[in-house]
PDB file of N, CA, C and O and ligand atoms in Angstrom:
ATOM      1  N   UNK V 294       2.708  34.454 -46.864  1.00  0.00           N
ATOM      2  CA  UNK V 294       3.070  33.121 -47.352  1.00  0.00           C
ATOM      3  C   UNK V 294       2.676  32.993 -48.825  1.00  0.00           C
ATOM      4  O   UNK V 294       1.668  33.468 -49.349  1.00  0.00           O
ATOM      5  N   UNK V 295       3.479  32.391 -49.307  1.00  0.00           N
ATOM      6  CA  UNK V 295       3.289  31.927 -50.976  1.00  0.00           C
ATOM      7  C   UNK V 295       2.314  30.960 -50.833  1.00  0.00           C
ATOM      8  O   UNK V 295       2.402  29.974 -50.102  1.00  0.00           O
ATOM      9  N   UNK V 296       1.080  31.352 -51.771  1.00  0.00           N
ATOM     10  CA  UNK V 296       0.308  30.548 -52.087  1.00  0.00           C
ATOM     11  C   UNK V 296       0.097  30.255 -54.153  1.00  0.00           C
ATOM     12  O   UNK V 296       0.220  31.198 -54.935  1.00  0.00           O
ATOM     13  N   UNK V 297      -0.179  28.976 -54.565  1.00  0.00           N
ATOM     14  CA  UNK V 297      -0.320  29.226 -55.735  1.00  0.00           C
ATOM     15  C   UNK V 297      -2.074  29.112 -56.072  1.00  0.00           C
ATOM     16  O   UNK V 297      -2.816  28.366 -55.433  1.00  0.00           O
ATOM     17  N   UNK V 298      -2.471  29.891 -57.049  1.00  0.00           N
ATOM     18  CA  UNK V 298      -3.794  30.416 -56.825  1.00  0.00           C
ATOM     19  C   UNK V 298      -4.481  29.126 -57.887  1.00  0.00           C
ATOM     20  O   UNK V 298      -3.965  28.793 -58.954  1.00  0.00           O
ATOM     21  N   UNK V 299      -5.546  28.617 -57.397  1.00  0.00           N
ATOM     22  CA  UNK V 299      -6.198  27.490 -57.925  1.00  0.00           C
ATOM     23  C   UNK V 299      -7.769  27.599 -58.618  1.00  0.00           C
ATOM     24  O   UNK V 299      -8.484  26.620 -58.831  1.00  0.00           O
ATOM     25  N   UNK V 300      -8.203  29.291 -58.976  1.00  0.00           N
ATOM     26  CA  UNK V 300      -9.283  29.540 -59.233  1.00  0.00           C
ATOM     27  C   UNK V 300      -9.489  31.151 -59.167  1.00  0.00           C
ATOM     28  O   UNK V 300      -8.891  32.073 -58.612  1.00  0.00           O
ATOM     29  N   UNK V 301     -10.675  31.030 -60.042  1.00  0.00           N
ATOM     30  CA  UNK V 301     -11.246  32.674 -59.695  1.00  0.00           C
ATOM     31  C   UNK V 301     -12.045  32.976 -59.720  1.00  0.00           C
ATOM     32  O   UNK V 301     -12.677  32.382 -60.594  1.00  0.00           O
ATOM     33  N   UNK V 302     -12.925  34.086 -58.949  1.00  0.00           N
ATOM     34  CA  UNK V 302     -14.289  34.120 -59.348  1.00  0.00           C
ATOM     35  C   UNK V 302     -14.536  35.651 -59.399  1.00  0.00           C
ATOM     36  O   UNK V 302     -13.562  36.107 -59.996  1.00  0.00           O
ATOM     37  N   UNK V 303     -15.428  36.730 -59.036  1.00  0.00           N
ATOM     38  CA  UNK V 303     -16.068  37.797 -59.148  1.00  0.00           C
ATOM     39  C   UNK V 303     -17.209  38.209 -58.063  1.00  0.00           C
ATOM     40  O   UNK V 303     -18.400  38.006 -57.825  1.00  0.00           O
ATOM     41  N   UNK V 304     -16.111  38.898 -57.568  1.00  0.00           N
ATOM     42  CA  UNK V 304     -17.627  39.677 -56.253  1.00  0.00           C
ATOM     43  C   UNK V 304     -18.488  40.299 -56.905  1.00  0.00           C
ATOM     44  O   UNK V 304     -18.707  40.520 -58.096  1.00  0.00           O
ATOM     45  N   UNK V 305     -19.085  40.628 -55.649  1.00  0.00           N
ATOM     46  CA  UNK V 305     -20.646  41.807 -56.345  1.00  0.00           C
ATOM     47  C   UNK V 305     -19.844  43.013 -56.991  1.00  0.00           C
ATOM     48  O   UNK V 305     -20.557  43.687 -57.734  1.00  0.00           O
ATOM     49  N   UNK V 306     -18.499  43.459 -56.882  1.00  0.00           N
ATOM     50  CA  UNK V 306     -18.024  44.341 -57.607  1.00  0.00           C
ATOM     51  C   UNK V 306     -18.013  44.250 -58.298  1.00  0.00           C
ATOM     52  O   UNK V 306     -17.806  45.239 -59.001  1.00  0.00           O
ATOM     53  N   UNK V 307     -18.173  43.272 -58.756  1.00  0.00           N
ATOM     54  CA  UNK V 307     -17.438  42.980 -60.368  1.00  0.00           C
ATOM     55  C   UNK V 307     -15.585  42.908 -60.536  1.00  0.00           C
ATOM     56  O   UNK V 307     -14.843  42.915 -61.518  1.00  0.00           O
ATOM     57  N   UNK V 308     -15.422  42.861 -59.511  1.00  0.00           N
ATOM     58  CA  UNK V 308     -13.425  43.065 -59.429  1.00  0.00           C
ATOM     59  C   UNK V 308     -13.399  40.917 -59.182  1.00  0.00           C
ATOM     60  O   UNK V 308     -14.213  40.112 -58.729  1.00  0.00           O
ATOM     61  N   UNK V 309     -12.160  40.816 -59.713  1.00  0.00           N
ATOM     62  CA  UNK V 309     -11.615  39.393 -59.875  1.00  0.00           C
ATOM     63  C   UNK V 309     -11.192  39.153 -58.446  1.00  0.00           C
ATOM     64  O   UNK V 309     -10.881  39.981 -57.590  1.00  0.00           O
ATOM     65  N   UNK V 310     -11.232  38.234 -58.398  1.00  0.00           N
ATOM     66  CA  UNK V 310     -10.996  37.475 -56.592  1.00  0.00           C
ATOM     67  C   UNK V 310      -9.930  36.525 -56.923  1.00  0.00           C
ATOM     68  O   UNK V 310     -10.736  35.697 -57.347  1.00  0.00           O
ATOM     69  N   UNK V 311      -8.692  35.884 -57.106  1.00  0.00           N
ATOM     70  CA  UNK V 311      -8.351  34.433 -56.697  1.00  0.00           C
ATOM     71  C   UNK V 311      -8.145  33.689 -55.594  1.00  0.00           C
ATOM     72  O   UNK V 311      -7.504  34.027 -54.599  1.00  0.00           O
ATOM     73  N   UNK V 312      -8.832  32.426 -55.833  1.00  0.00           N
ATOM     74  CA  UNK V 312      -8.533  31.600 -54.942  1.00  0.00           C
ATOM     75  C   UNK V 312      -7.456  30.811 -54.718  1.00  0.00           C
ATOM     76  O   UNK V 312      -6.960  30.178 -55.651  1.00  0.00           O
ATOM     77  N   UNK V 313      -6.911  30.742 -53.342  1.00  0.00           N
ATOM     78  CA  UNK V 313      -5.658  30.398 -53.217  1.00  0.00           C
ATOM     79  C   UNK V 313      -5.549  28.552 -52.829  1.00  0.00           C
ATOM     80  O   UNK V 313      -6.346  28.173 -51.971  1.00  0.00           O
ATOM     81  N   UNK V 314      -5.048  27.983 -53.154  1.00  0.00           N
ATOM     82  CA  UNK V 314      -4.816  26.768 -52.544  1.00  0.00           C
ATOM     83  C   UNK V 314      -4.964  26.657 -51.036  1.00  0.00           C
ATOM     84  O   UNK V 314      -5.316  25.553 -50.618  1.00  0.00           O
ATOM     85  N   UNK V 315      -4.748  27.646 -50.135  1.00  0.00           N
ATOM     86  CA  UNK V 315      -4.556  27.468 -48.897  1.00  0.00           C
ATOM     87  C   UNK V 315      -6.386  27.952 -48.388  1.00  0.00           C
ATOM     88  O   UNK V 315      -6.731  27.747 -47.224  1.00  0.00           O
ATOM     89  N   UNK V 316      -6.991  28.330 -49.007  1.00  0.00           N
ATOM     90  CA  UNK V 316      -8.379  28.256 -48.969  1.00  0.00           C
ATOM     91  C   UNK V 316      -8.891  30.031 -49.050  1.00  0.00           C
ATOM     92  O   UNK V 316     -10.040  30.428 -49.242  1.00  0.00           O
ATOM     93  N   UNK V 317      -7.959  30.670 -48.891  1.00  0.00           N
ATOM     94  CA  UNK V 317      -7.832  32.214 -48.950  1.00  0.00           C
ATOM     95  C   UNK V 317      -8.242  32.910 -50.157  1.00  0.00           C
ATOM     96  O   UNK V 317      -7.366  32.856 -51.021  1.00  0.00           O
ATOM     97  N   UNK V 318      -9.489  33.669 -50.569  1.00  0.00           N
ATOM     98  CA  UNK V 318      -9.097  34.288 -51.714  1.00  0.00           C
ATOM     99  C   UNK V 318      -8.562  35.564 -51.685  1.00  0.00           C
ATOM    100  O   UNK V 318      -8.633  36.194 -50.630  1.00  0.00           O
ATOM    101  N   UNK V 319      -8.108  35.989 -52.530  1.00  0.00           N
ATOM    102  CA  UNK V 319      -7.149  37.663 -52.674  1.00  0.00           C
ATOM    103  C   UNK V 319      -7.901  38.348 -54.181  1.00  0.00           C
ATOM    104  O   UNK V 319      -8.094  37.796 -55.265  1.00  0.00           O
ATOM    105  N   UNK V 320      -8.147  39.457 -53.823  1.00  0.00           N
ATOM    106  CA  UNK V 320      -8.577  40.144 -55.045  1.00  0.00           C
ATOM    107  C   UNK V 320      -7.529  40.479 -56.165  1.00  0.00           C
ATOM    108  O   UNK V 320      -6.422  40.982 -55.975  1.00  0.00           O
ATOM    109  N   UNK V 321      -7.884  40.240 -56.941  1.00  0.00           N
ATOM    110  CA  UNK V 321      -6.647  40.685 -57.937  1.00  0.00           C
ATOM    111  C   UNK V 321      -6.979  41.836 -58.604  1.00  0.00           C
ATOM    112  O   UNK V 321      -7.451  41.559 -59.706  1.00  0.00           O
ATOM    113  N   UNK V 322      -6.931  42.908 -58.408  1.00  0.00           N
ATOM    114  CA  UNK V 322      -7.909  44.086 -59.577  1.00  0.00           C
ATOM    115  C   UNK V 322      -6.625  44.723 -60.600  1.00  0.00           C
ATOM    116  O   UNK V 322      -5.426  44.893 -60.381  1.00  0.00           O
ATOM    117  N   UNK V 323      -7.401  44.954 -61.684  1.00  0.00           N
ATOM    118  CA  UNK V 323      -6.792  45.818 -62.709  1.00  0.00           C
ATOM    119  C   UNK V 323      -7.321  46.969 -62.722  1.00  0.00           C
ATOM    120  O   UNK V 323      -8.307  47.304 -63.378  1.00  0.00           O
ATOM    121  N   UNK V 324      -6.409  47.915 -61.676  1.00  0.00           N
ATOM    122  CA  UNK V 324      -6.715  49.706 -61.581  1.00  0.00           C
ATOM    123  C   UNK V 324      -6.525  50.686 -61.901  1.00  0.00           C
ATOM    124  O   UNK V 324      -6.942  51.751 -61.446  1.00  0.00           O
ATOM    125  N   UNK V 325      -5.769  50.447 -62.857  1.00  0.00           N
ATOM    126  CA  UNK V 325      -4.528  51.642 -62.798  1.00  0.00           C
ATOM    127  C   UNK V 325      -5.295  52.562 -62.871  1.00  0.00           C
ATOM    128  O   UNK V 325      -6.502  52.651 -63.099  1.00  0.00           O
ATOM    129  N   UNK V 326      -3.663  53.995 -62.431  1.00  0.00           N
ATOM    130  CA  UNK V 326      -2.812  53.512 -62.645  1.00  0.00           C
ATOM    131  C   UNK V 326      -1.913  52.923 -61.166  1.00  0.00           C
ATOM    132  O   UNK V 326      -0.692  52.790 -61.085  1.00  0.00           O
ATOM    133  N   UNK V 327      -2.947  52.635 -60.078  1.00  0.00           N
ATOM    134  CA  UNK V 327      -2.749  52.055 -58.878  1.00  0.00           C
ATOM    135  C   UNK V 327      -2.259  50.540 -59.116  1.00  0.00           C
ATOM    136  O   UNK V 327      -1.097  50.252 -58.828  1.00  0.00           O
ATOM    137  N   UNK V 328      -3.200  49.495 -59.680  1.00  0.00           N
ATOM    138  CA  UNK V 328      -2.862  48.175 -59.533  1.00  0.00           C
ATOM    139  C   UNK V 328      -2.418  47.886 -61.057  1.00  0.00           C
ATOM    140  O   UNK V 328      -2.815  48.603 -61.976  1.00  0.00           O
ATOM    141  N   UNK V 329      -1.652  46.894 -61.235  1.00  0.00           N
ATOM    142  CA  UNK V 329      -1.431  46.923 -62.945  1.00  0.00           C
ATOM    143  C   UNK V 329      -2.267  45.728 -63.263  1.00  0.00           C
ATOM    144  O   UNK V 329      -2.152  46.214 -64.388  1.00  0.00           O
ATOM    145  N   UNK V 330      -2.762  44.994 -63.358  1.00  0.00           N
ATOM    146  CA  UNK V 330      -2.936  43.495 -63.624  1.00  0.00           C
ATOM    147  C   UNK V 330      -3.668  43.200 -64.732  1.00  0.00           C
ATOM    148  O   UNK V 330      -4.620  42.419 -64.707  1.00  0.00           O
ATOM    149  N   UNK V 331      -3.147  43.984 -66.063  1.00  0.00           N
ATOM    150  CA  UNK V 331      -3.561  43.841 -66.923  1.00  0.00           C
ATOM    151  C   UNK V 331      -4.453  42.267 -67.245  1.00  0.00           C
ATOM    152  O   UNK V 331      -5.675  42.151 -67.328  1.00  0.00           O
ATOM    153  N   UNK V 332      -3.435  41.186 -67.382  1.00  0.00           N
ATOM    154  CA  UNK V 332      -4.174  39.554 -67.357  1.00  0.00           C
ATOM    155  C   UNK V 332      -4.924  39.350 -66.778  1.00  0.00           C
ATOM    156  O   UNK V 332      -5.355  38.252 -67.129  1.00  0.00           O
ATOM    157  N   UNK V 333      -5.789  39.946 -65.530  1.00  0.00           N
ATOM    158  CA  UNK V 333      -6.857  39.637 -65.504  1.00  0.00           C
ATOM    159  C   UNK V 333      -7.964  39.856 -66.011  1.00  0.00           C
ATOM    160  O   UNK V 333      -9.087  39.480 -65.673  1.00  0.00           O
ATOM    161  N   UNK V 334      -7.654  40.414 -66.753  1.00  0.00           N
ATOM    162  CA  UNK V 334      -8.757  41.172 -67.488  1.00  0.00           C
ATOM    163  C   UNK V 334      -9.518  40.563 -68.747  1.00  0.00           C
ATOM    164  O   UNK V 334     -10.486  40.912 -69.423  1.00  0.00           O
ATOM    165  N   UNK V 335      -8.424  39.236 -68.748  1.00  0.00           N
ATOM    166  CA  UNK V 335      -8.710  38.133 -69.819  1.00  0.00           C
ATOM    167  C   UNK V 335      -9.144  36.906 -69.525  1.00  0.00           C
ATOM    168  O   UNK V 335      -8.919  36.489 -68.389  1.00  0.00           O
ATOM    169  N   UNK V 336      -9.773  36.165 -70.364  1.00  0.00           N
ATOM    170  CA  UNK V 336      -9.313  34.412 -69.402  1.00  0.00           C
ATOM    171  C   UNK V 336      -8.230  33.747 -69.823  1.00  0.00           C
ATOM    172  O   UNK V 336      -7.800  32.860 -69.086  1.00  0.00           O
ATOM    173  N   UNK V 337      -7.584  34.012 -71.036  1.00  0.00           N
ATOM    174  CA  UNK V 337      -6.419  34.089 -71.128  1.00  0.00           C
ATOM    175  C   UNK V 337      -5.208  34.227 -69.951  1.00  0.00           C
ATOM    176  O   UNK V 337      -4.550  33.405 -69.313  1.00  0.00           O
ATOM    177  N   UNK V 338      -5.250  35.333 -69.993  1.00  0.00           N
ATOM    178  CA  UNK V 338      -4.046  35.775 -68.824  1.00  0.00           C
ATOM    179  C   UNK V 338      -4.784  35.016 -67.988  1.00  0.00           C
ATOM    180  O   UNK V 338      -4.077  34.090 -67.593  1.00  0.00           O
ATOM    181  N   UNK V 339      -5.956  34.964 -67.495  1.00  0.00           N
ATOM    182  CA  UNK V 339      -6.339  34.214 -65.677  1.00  0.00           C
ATOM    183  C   UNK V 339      -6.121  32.929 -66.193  1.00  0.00           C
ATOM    184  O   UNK V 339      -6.304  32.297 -65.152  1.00  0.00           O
ATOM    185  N   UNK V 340      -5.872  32.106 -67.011  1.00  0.00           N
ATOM    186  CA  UNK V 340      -5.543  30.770 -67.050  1.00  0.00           C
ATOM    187  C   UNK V 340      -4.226  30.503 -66.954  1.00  0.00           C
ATOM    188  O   UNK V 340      -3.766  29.483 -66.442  1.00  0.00           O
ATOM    189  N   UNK V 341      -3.457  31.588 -67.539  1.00  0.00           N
ATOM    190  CA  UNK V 341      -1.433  31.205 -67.796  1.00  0.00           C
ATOM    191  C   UNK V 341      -1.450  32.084 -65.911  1.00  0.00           C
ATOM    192  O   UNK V 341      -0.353  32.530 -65.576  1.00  0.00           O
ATOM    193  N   UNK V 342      -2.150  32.190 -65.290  1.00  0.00           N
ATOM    194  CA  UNK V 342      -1.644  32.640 -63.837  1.00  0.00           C
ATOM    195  C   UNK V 342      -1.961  31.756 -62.691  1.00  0.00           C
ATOM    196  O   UNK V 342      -1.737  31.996 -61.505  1.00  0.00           O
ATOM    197  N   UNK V 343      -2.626  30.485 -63.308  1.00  0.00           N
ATOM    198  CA  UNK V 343      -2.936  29.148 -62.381  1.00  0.00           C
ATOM    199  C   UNK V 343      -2.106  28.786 -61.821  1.00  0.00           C
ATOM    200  O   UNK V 343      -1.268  28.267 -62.558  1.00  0.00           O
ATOM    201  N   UNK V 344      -1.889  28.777 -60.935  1.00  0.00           N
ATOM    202  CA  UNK V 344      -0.453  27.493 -60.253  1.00  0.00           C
ATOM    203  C   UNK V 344       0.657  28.580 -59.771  1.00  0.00           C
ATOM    204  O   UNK V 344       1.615  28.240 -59.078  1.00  0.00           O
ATOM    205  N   UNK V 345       0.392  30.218 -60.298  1.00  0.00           N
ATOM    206  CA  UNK V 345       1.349  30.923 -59.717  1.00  0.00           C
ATOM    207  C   UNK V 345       0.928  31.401 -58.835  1.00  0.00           C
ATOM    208  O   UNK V 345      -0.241  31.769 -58.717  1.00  0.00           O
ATOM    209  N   UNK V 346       2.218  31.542 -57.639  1.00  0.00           N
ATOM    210  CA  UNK V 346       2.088  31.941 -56.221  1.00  0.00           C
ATOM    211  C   UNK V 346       1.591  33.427 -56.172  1.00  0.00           C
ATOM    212  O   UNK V 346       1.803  34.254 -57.059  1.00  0.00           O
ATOM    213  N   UNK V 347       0.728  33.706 -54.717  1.00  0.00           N
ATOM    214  CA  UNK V 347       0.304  35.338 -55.074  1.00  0.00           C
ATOM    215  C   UNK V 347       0.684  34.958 -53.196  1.00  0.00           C
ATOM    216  O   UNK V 347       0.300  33.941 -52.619  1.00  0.00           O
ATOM    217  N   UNK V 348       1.597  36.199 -52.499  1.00  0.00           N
ATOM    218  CA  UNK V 348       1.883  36.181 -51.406  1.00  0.00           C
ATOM    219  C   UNK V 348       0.125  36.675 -50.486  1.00  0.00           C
ATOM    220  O   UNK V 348      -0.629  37.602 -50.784  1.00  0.00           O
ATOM    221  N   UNK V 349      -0.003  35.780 -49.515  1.00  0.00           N
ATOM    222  CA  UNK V 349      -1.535  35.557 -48.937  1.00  0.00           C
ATOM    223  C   UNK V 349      -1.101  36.555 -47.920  1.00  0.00           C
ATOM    224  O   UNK V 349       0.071  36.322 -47.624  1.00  0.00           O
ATOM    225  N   UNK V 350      -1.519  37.444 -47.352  1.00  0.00           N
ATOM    226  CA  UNK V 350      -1.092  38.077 -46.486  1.00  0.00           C
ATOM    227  C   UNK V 350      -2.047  37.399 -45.356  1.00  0.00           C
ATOM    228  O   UNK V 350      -1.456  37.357 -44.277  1.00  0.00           O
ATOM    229  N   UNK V 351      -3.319  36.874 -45.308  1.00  0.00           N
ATOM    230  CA  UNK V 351      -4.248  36.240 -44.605  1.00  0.00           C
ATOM    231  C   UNK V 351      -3.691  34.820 -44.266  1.00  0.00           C
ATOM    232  O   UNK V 351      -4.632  34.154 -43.834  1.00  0.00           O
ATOM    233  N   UNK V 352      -2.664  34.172 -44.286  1.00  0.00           N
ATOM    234  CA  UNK V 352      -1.919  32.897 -44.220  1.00  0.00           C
ATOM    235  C   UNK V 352      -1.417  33.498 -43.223  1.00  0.00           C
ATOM    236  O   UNK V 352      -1.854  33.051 -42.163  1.00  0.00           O
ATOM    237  N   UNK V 353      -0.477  34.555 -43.083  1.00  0.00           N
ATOM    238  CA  UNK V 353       0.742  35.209 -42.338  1.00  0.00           C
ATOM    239  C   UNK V 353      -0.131  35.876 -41.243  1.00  0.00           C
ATOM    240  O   UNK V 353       0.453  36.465 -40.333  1.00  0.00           O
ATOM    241  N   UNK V 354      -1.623  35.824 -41.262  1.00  0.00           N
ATOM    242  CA  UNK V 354      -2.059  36.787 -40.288  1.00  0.00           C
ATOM    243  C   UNK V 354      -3.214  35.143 -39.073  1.00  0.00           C
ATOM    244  O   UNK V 354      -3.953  35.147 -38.089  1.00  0.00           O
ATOM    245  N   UNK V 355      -2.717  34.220 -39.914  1.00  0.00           N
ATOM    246  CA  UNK V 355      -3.425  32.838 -39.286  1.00  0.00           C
ATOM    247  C   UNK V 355      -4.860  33.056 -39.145  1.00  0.00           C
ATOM    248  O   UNK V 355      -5.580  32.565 -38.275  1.00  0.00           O
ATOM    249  N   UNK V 356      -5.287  34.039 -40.324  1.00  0.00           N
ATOM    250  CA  UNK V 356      -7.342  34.023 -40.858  1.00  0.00           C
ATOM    251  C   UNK V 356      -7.914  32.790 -40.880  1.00  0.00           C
ATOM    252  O   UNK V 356      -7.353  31.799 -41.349  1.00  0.00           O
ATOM    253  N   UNK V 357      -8.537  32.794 -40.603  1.00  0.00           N
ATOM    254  CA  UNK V 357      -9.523  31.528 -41.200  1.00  0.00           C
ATOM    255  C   UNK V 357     -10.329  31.512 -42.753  1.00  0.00           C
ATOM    256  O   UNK V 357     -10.904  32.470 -43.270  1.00  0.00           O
ATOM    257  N   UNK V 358     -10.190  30.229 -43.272  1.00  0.00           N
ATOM    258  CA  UNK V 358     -10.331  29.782 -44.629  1.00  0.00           C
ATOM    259  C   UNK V 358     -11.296  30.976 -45.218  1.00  0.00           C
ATOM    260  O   UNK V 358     -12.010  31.671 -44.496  1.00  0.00           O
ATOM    261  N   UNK V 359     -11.242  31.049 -46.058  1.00  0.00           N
ATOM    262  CA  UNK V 359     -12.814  31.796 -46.872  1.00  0.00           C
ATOM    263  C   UNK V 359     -13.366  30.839 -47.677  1.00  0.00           C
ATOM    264  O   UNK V 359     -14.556  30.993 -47.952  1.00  0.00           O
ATOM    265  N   UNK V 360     -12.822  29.936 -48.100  1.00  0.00           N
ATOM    266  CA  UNK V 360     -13.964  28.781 -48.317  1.00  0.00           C
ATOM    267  C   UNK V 360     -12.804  26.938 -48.061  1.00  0.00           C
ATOM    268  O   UNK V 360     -11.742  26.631 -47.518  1.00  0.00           O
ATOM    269  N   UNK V 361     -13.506  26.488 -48.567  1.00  0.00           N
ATOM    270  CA  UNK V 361     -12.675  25.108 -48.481  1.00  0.00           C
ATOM    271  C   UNK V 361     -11.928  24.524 -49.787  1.00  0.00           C
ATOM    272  O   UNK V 361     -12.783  24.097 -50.563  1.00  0.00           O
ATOM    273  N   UNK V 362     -10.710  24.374 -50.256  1.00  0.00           N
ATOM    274  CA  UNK V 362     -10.240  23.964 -51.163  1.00  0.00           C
ATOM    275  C   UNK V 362     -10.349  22.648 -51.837  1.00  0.00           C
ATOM    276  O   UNK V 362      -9.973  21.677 -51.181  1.00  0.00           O
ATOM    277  N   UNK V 363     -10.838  22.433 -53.139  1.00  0.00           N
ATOM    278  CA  UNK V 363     -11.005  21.186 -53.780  1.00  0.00           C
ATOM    279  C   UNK V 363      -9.845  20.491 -54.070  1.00  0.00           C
ATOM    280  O   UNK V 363      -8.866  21.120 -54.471  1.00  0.00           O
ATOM    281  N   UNK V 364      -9.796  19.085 -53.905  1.00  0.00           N
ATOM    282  CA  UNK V 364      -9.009  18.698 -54.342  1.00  0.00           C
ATOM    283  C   UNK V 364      -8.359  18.748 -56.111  1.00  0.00           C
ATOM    284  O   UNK V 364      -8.950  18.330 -57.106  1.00  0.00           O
ATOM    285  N   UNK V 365      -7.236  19.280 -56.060  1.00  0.00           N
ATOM    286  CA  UNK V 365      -6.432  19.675 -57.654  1.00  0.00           C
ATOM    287  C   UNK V 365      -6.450  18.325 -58.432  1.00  0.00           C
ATOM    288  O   UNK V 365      -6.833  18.316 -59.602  1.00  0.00           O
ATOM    289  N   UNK V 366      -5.990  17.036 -57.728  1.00  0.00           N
ATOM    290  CA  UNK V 366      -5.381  16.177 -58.474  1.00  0.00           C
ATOM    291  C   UNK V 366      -6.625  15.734 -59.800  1.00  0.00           C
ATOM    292  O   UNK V 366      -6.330  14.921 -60.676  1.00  0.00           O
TER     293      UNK V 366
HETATM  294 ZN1  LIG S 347      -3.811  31.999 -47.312  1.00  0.00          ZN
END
């Protein structure tokens, strides 16, 4: 399911996490030459990627939240 991502934070890896509106976070990593995600690597790019959808595969699998979503407005 399309979720649009409302935050981000950093595991103990040190790899980028976003948080999804639907309460899900998804890692976003920049690996190459496996993952490309150059923009995260900025706060730049992680700010122009707010509000865009990242498909939750944990929505489609009916997971339970990983945390609770704040209200946006
Ligand atoms: Zn989700």
């Amino acid at each position: 399911m399309e979720q649009p991502i409302i935050g981000y934070h950093k595991d103990e890896d040190d790899d980028w996490v976003a948080e999804l509106q639907c309460g899900h976070n998804q890692h976003v990593r920049h690996n190459p030459p496996w993952m490309l995600r150059p923009w995260v690597t900025t706060e730049k790019g992680r700010k122009s990627r707010l509000g865009k959808e990242l498909n939750c595969k944990k929505c489609d699998r009916n997971e339970p939240q990983d945390f609770i979503p704040r209200c946006q407005e």
